[in-house]
Amino acid sequence: MIEHPGVVFKDGPSGRRAAIAFGPDVWEVVKVLRETDERGPTAVVASGEILALPEAKVRVAMHYYASFPEEIDAEVAQADEESEAAEAAWHAERRLLA
C-alpha cells in the first residue's frame, strides 16, 4: 500500500482483492476503462464519470494495474465468466417459460 497510495485490500468470496479506498475494486475500474469508447486522457475522464470517481482515483487504479496486470486481468476474466454464466442461465430460464 506504500507503493500505491489510495489502494486498499478487501476480503470477500473471491479472496483478497485490490480496491480504491472508499471506492470500487481496481478490476472494476480497469474493466470500465477498457469498455469505454474513449481513449487516452478522455477515457480517464469518461470512466470517472461512469463510476462517479474523481480522475485521480481512476489514475490510482491505472497505476496499480500497471504494476500487477496479471492479478487484475484474472479478476476481470473471472467477472466476465460469472457474468456470461448468469446471462446463459437467464436465457435458459426464459426458454423454459416461453
PDB file of C-alpha atoms in Angstrom:
ATOM      1  CA  MET A   1       0.000   0.000   0.000  1.00  0.00           C
ATOM      2  CA  ILE A   2       3.017   2.261   0.425  1.00  0.00           C
ATOM      3  CA  GLU A   3       3.851   1.890  -3.275  1.00  0.00           C
ATOM      4  CA  HIS A   4       0.227   2.505  -4.278  1.00  0.00           C
ATOM      5  CA  PRO A   5      -1.364   5.203  -2.109  1.00  0.00           C
ATOM      6  CA  GLY A   6      -5.123   5.136  -2.378  1.00  0.00           C
ATOM      7  CA  VAL A   7      -5.275   1.346  -2.807  1.00  0.00           C
ATOM      8  CA  VAL A   8      -6.665  -0.825  -0.028  1.00  0.00           C
ATOM      9  CA  PHE A   9      -7.312  -4.552   0.119  1.00  0.00           C
ATOM     10  CA  LYS A  10     -10.699  -6.165   0.711  1.00  0.00           C
ATOM     11  CA  ASP A  11     -11.557  -9.754   1.561  1.00  0.00           C
ATOM     12  CA  GLY A  12     -14.569 -11.450   0.034  1.00  0.00           C
ATOM     13  CA  PRO A  13     -15.882 -14.618  -1.612  1.00  0.00           C
ATOM     14  CA  SER A  14     -13.314 -14.302  -4.409  1.00  0.00           C
ATOM     15  CA  GLY A  15     -10.483 -13.731  -1.927  1.00  0.00           C
ATOM     16  CA  ARG A  16      -8.290 -10.730  -1.242  1.00  0.00           C
ATOM     17  CA  ARG A  17      -8.517  -8.037  -3.883  1.00  0.00           C
ATOM     18  CA  ALA A  18      -7.212  -4.541  -4.522  1.00  0.00           C
ATOM     19  CA  ALA A  19      -9.694  -1.682  -4.331  1.00  0.00           C
ATOM     20  CA  ILE A  20      -9.722   2.071  -4.422  1.00  0.00           C
ATOM     21  CA  ALA A  21     -10.074   3.496  -0.904  1.00  0.00           C
ATOM     22  CA  PHE A  22     -13.790   4.210  -0.389  1.00  0.00           C
ATOM     23  CA  GLY A  23     -14.463   3.047  -3.950  1.00  0.00           C
ATOM     24  CA  PRO A  24     -14.764   0.100  -6.308  1.00  0.00           C
ATOM     25  CA  ASP A  25     -12.302  -2.715  -6.835  1.00  0.00           C
ATOM     26  CA  VAL A  26      -9.384  -1.943  -9.132  1.00  0.00           C
ATOM     27  CA  TRP A  27     -10.575  -4.573 -11.617  1.00  0.00           C
ATOM     28  CA  GLU A  28     -13.924  -2.774 -11.933  1.00  0.00           C
ATOM     29  CA  VAL A  29     -12.190   0.482 -12.841  1.00  0.00           C
ATOM     30  CA  VAL A  30      -9.954  -1.288 -15.357  1.00  0.00           C
ATOM     31  CA  LYS A  31     -12.975  -3.004 -16.926  1.00  0.00           C
ATOM     32  CA  VAL A  32     -14.747   0.332 -17.401  1.00  0.00           C
ATOM     33  CA  LEU A  33     -11.580   1.875 -18.858  1.00  0.00           C
ATOM     34  CA  ARG A  34     -11.380  -0.965 -21.374  1.00  0.00           C
ATOM     35  CA  GLU A  35     -15.043  -0.814 -22.314  1.00  0.00           C
ATOM     36  CA  THR A  36     -15.371   2.924 -22.812  1.00  0.00           C
ATOM     37  CA  ASP A  37     -15.310   4.186 -26.380  1.00  0.00           C
ATOM     38  CA  GLU A  38     -12.870   6.920 -25.394  1.00  0.00           C
ATOM     39  CA  ARG A  39      -9.090   6.581 -25.482  1.00  0.00           C
ATOM     40  CA  GLY A  40      -6.215   8.372 -23.800  1.00  0.00           C
ATOM     41  CA  PRO A  41      -6.907  11.038 -21.181  1.00  0.00           C
ATOM     42  CA  THR A  42     -10.516  11.290 -22.343  1.00  0.00           C
ATOM     43  CA  ALA A  43     -11.028   7.657 -21.280  1.00  0.00           C
ATOM     44  CA  VAL A  44      -9.918   8.544 -17.762  1.00  0.00           C
ATOM     45  CA  VAL A  45     -12.440  11.368 -17.572  1.00  0.00           C
ATOM     46  CA  ALA A  46     -15.243   9.256 -19.094  1.00  0.00           C
ATOM     47  CA  SER A  47     -14.544   6.331 -16.760  1.00  0.00           C
ATOM     48  CA  GLY A  48     -14.545   8.641 -13.771  1.00  0.00           C
ATOM     49  CA  GLU A  49     -17.935   9.978 -14.822  1.00  0.00           C
ATOM     50  CA  ILE A  50     -19.357   6.467 -15.292  1.00  0.00           C
ATOM     51  CA  LEU A  51     -18.073   5.338 -11.891  1.00  0.00           C
ATOM     52  CA  ALA A  52     -18.694   8.668 -10.116  1.00  0.00           C
ATOM     53  CA  LEU A  53     -14.990   8.796  -9.217  1.00  0.00           C
ATOM     54  CA  PRO A  54     -12.560  11.679  -9.413  1.00  0.00           C
ATOM     55  CA  GLU A  55      -9.980  11.371 -12.182  1.00  0.00           C
ATOM     56  CA  ALA A  56      -7.270  10.964  -9.526  1.00  0.00           C
ATOM     57  CA  LYS A  57      -8.873   7.749  -8.231  1.00  0.00           C
ATOM     58  CA  VAL A  58      -9.150   6.335 -11.756  1.00  0.00           C
ATOM     59  CA  ARG A  59      -5.424   7.022 -12.144  1.00  0.00           C
ATOM     60  CA  VAL A  60      -4.718   5.236  -8.838  1.00  0.00           C
ATOM     61  CA  ALA A  61      -6.346   2.122 -10.319  1.00  0.00           C
ATOM     62  CA  MET A  62      -4.368   2.537 -13.547  1.00  0.00           C
ATOM     63  CA  HIS A  63      -1.074   2.750 -11.663  1.00  0.00           C
ATOM     64  CA  TYR A  64      -1.885  -0.350  -9.626  1.00  0.00           C
ATOM     65  CA  TYR A  65      -2.832  -2.213 -12.794  1.00  0.00           C
ATOM     66  CA  ALA A  66       0.470  -1.218 -14.392  1.00  0.00           C
ATOM     67  CA  SER A  67       2.283  -2.959 -11.536  1.00  0.00           C
ATOM     68  CA  PHE A  68       0.039  -6.034 -11.288  1.00  0.00           C
ATOM     69  CA  PRO A  69      -1.633  -6.644 -14.676  1.00  0.00           C
ATOM     70  CA  GLU A  70      -1.851 -10.432 -14.303  1.00  0.00           C
ATOM     71  CA  GLU A  71      -3.745 -10.129 -10.999  1.00  0.00           C
ATOM     72  CA  ILE A  72      -6.248  -7.617 -12.351  1.00  0.00           C
ATOM     73  CA  ASP A  73      -6.651  -9.379 -15.712  1.00  0.00           C
ATOM     74  CA  ALA A  74      -7.518 -12.592 -13.841  1.00  0.00           C
ATOM     75  CA  GLU A  75     -10.157 -10.777 -11.777  1.00  0.00           C
ATOM     76  CA  VAL A  76     -11.677  -9.202 -14.899  1.00  0.00           C
ATOM     77  CA  ALA A  77     -11.721 -12.610 -16.620  1.00  0.00           C
ATOM     78  CA  GLN A  78     -13.427 -14.207 -13.595  1.00  0.00           C
ATOM     79  CA  ALA A  79     -16.059 -11.475 -13.508  1.00  0.00           C
ATOM     80  CA  ASP A  80     -16.663 -11.865 -17.251  1.00  0.00           C
ATOM     81  CA  GLU A  81     -17.085 -15.636 -16.867  1.00  0.00           C
ATOM     82  CA  GLU A  82     -19.537 -15.215 -13.990  1.00  0.00           C
ATOM     83  CA  SER A  83     -21.497 -12.637 -15.957  1.00  0.00           C
ATOM     84  CA  GLU A  84     -21.679 -14.886 -19.026  1.00  0.00           C
ATOM     85  CA  ALA A  85     -22.816 -17.841 -16.889  1.00  0.00           C
ATOM     86  CA  ALA A  86     -25.535 -15.738 -15.245  1.00  0.00           C
ATOM     87  CA  GLU A  87     -26.740 -14.496 -18.617  1.00  0.00           C
ATOM     88  CA  ALA A  88     -26.823 -18.054 -20.009  1.00  0.00           C
ATOM     89  CA  ALA A  89     -28.860 -19.207 -17.011  1.00  0.00           C
ATOM     90  CA  TRP A  90     -31.278 -16.310 -17.504  1.00  0.00           C
ATOM     91  CA  HIS A  91     -31.736 -17.213 -21.183  1.00  0.00           C
ATOM     92  CA  ALA A  92     -32.313 -20.871 -20.263  1.00  0.00           C
ATOM     93  CA  GLU A  93     -34.986 -19.898 -17.757  1.00  0.00           C
ATOM     94  CA  ARG A  94     -36.693 -17.681 -20.316  1.00  0.00           C
ATOM     95  CA  ARG A  95     -36.768 -20.568 -22.825  1.00  0.00           C
ATOM     96  CA  LEU A  96     -38.477 -22.753 -20.202  1.00  0.00           C
ATOM     97  CA  LEU A  97     -41.180 -20.155 -19.681  1.00  0.00           C
ATOM     98  CA  ALA A  98     -41.751 -19.492 -23.385  1.00  0.00           C
TER      99      ALA A  98
END
